[in-house]
Short mmCIF file of C-alpha atoms in Angstrom, two decimals:
data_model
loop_
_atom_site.label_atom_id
_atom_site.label_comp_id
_atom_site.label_asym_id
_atom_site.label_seq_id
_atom_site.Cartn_x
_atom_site.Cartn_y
_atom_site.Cartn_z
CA UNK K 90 121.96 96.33 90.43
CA UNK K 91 120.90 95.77 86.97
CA UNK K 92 122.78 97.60 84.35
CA UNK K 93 119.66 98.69 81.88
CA UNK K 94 120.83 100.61 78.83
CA UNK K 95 121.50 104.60 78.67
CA UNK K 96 118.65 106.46 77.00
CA UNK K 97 116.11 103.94 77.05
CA UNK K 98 113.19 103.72 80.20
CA UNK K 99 113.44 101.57 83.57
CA UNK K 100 111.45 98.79 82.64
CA UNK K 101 109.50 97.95 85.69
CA UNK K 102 107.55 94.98 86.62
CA UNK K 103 104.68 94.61 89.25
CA UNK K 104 103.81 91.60 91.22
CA UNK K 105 100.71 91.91 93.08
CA UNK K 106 98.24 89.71 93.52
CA UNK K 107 95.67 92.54 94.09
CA UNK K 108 94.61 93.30 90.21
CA UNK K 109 93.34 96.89 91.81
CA UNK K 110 96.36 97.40 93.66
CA UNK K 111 98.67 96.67 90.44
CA UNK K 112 96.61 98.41 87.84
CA UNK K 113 96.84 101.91 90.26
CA UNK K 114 100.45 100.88 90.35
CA UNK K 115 101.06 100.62 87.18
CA UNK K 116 99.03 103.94 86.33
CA UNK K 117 101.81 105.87 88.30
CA UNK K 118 104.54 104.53 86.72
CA UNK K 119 103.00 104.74 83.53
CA UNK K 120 102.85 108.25 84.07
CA UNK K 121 106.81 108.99 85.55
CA UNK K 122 109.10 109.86 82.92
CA UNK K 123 111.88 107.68 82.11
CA UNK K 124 109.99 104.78 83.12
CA UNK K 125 107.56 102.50 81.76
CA UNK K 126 105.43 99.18 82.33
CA UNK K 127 107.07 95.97 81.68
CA UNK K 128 104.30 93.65 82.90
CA UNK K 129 102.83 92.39 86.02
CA UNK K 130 102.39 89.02 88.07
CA UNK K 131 100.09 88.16 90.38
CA UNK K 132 102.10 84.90 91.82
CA UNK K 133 105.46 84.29 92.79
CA UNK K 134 105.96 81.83 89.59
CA UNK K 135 104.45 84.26 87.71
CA UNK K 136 106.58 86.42 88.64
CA UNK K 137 109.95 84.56 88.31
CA UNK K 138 108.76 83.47 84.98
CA UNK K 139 108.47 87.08 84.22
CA UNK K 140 111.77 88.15 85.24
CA UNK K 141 113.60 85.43 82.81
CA UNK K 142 111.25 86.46 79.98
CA UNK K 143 110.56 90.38 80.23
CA UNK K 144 113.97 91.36 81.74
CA UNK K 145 112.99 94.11 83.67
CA UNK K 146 115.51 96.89 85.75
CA UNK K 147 112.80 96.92 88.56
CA UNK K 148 110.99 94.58 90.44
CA UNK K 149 107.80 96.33 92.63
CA UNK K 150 107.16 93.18 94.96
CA UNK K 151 104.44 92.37 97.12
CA UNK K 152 105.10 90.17 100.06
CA UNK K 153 101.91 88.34 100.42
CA UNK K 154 101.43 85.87 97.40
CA UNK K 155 99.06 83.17 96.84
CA UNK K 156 101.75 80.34 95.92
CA UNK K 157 104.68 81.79 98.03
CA UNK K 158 106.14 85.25 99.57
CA UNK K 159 107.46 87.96 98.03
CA UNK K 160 110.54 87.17 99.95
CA UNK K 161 110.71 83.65 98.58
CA UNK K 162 110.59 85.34 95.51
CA UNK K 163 113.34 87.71 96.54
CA UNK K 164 115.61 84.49 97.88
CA UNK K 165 115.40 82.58 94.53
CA UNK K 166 115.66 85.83 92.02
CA UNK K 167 119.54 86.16 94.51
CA UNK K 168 120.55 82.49 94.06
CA UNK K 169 119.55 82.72 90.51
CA UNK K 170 121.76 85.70 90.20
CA UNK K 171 119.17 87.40 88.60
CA UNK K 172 120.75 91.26 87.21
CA UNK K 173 117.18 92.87 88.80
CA UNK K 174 116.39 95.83 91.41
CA UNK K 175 113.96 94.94 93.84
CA UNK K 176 111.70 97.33 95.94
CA UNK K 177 109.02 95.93 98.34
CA UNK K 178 105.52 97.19 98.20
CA UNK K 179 104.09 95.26 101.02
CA UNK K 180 101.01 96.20 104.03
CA UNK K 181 103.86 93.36 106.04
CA UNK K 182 105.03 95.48 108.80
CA UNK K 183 106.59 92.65 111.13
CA UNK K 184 110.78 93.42 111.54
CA UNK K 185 111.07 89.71 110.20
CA UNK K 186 109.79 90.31 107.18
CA UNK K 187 111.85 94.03 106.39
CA UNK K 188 114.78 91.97 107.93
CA UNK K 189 114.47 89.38 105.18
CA UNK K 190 113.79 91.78 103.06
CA UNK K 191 117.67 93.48 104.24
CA UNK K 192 119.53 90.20 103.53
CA UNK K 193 117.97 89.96 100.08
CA UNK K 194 119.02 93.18 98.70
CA UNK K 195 116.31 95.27 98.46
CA UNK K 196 116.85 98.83 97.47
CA UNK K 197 113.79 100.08 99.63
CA UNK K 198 110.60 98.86 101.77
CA UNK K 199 107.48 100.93 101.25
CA UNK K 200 104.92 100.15 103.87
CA UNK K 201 101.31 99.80 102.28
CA UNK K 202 99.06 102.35 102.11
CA UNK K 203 101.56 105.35 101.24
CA UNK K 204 100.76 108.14 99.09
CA UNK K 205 101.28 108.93 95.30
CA UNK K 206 104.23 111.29 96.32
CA UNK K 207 106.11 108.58 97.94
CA UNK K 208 105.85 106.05 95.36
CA UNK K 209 107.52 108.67 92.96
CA UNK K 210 109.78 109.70 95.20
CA UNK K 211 111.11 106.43 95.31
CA UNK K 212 110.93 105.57 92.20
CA UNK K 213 112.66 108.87 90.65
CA UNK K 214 115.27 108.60 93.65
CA UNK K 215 116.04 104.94 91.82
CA UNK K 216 116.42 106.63 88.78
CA UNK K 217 118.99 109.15 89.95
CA UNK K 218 120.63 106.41 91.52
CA UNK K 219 121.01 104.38 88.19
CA UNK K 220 122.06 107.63 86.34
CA UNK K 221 125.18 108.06 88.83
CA UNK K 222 126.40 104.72 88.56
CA UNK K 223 126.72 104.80 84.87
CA UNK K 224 128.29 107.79 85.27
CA UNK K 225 130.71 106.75 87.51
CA UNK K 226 134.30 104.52 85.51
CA UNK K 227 135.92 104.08 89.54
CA UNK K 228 134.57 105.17 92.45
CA UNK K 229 136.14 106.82 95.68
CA UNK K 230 134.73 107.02 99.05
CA UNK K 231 132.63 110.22 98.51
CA UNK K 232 131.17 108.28 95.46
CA UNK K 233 130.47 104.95 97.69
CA UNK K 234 129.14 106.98 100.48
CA UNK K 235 126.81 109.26 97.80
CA UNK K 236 125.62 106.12 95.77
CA UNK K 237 124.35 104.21 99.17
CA UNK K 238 122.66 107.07 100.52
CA UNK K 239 120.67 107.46 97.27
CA UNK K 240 119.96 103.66 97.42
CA UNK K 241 118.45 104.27 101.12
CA UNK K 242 116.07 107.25 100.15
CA UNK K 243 114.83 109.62 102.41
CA UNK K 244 112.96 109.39 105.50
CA UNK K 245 109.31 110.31 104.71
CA UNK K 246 106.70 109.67 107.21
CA UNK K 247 104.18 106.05 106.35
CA UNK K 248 100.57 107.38 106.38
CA UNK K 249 99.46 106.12 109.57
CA UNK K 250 95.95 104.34 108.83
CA UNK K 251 93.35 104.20 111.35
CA UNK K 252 91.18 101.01 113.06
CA UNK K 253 88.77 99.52 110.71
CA UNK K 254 90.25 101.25 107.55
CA UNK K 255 91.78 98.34 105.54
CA UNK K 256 94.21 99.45 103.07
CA UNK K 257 93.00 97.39 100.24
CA UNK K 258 89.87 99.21 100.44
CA UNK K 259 90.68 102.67 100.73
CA UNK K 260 92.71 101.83 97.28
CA UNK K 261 89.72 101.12 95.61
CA UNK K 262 87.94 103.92 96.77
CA UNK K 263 90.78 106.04 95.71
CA UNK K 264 90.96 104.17 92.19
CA UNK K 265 87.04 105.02 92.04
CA UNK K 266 87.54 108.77 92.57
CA UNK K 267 91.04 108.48 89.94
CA UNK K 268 88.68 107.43 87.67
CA UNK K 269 86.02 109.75 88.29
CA UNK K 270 88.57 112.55 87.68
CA UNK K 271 87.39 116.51 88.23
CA UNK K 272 83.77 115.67 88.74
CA UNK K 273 84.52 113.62 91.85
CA UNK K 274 82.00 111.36 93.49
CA UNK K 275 79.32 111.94 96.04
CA UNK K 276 79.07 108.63 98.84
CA UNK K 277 76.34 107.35 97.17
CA UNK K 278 77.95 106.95 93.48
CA UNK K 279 81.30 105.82 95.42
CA UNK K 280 79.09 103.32 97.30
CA UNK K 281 77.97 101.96 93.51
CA UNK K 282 81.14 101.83 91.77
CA UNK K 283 82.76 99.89 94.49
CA UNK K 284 80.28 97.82 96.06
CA UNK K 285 80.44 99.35 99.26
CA UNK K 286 78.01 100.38 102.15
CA UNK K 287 77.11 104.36 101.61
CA UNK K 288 78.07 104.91 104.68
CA UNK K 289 81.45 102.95 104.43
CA UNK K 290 82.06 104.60 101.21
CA UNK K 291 81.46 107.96 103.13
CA UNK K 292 83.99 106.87 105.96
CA UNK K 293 86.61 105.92 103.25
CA UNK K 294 85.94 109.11 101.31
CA UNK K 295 86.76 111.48 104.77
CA UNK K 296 89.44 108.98 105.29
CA UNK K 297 91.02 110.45 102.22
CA UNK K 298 90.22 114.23 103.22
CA UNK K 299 91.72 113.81 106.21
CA UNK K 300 95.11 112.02 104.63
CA UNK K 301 95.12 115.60 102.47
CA UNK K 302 94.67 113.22 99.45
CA UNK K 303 90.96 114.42 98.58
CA UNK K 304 89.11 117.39 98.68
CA UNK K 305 85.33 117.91 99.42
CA UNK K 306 83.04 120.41 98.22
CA UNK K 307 79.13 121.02 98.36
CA UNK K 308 77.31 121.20 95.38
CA UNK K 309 74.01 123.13 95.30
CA UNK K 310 70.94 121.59 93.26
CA UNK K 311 67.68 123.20 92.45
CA UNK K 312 66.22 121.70 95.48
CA UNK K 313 66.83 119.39 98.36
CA UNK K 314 69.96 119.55 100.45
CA UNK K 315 73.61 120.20 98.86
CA UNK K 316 75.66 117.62 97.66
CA UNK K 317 78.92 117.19 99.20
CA UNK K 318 81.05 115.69 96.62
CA UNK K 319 85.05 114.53 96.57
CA UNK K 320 87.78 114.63 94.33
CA UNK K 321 91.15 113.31 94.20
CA UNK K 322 93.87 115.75 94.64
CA UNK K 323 96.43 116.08 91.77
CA UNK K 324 99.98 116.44 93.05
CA UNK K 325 101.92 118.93 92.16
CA UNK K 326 104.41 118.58 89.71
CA UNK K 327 107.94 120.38 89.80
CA UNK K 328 108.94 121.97 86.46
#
């Protein structure tokens, strides 16, 4: 595990090759204290070349690349004895992939799409991890055993995503509504700003309702038939 330097944020660097998917990304770690944006890579070179030059403490790595996989990536950043963390942000579900994924080291496996809450979960789990092995000079069992279950996280539940919703997309349609903020979108204005069908854009939109990560609301004009509008949730935020 890379040692990073007390007082200073995790430095964290993104390799997707989805510019959506790593701009949302790197909006929520943006916005996690103690953390911040090191860069991002949208090929495996990239992303080795990235590693030697920005140093980062985390690695968020995607498994499909255009020049190679994530886990090739993972394979060479070990035999180059590399000092970084590595999570996998992947939609690869097969048990070869998580089990290559096991041999290389990774500190967790988050199965594309998850929620906000999970990603900062995990990421604020990493943090406490870091923050109790600097604090630790020799460790005894208890330690051992409290260190690796921080390094495993918990146990939360992978949004299960229904037939003919592709991931990708319901990120962009839940990028669109980010964006939109409290005024929200109606399936229409969704449909413009990504490019979709209206009626996809309405299917992705419900899709989100129905994952309790939107809300919808009808909006009464002066004439015609209410508009029925949706906004991103904002999670909550402990104290």
């Amino acid at each position: 595990m890379g040692t990073g330097t007390r007082g200073r944020p995790l430095r964290v660097l993104i390799v997707d090759d989805d510019f959506m998917v790593a701009k949302v990304h790197a909006g929520f770690v943006a916005a996690l204290d103690g953390f911040e944006v090191a860069g991002t890579a949208s090929t495996g070179a990239d992303a080795l070349a990235a590693v030697q030059r920005l140093r980062p403490d985390l690695v968020l790595l995607d498994v499909y690349l255009p020049d190679m996989t994530g886990l090739d990536v993972l394979r060479r950043l070990r035999a180059d004895g590399a000092p970084v963390d590595v999570v996998v942000i992947s939609a690869a579900r097969d048990v070869d992939s998580i089990r290559s994924a096991l041999h290389g080291g990774v500190l967790h496996y988050l199965v594309k799409p998850f929620d906000r809450q999970t990603f900062e979960t995990r990421l604020r789990e990493y943090a406490a991890l870091r923050g109790e092995l600097a604090a630790l000079e020799e460790a005894g069992q208890a330690d051992v055993d409290r260190v690796f279950a921080g390094a495993r996280g918990g146990s939360r539940p992978v949004p299960v995503t229904p037939k003919g919703i592709a991931p990708e997309t319901l990120q962009l349609v839940r990028q669109a509504l980010q964006l939109a903020g409290s005024d929200g979108l109606s399936a229409t204005q969704c449909s413009e700003r990504t490019g979709l069908a209206r009626v996809s854009a309405r299917r992705y939109l419900e899709q989100l309702v129905a994952r309790q990560e939107a809300d919808v609301r009808q909006r009464y004009g002066t004439a015609g038939r209410p508009e029925r509008r949706f906004t991103l949730r904002v999670p909550h935020r402990s104290p």
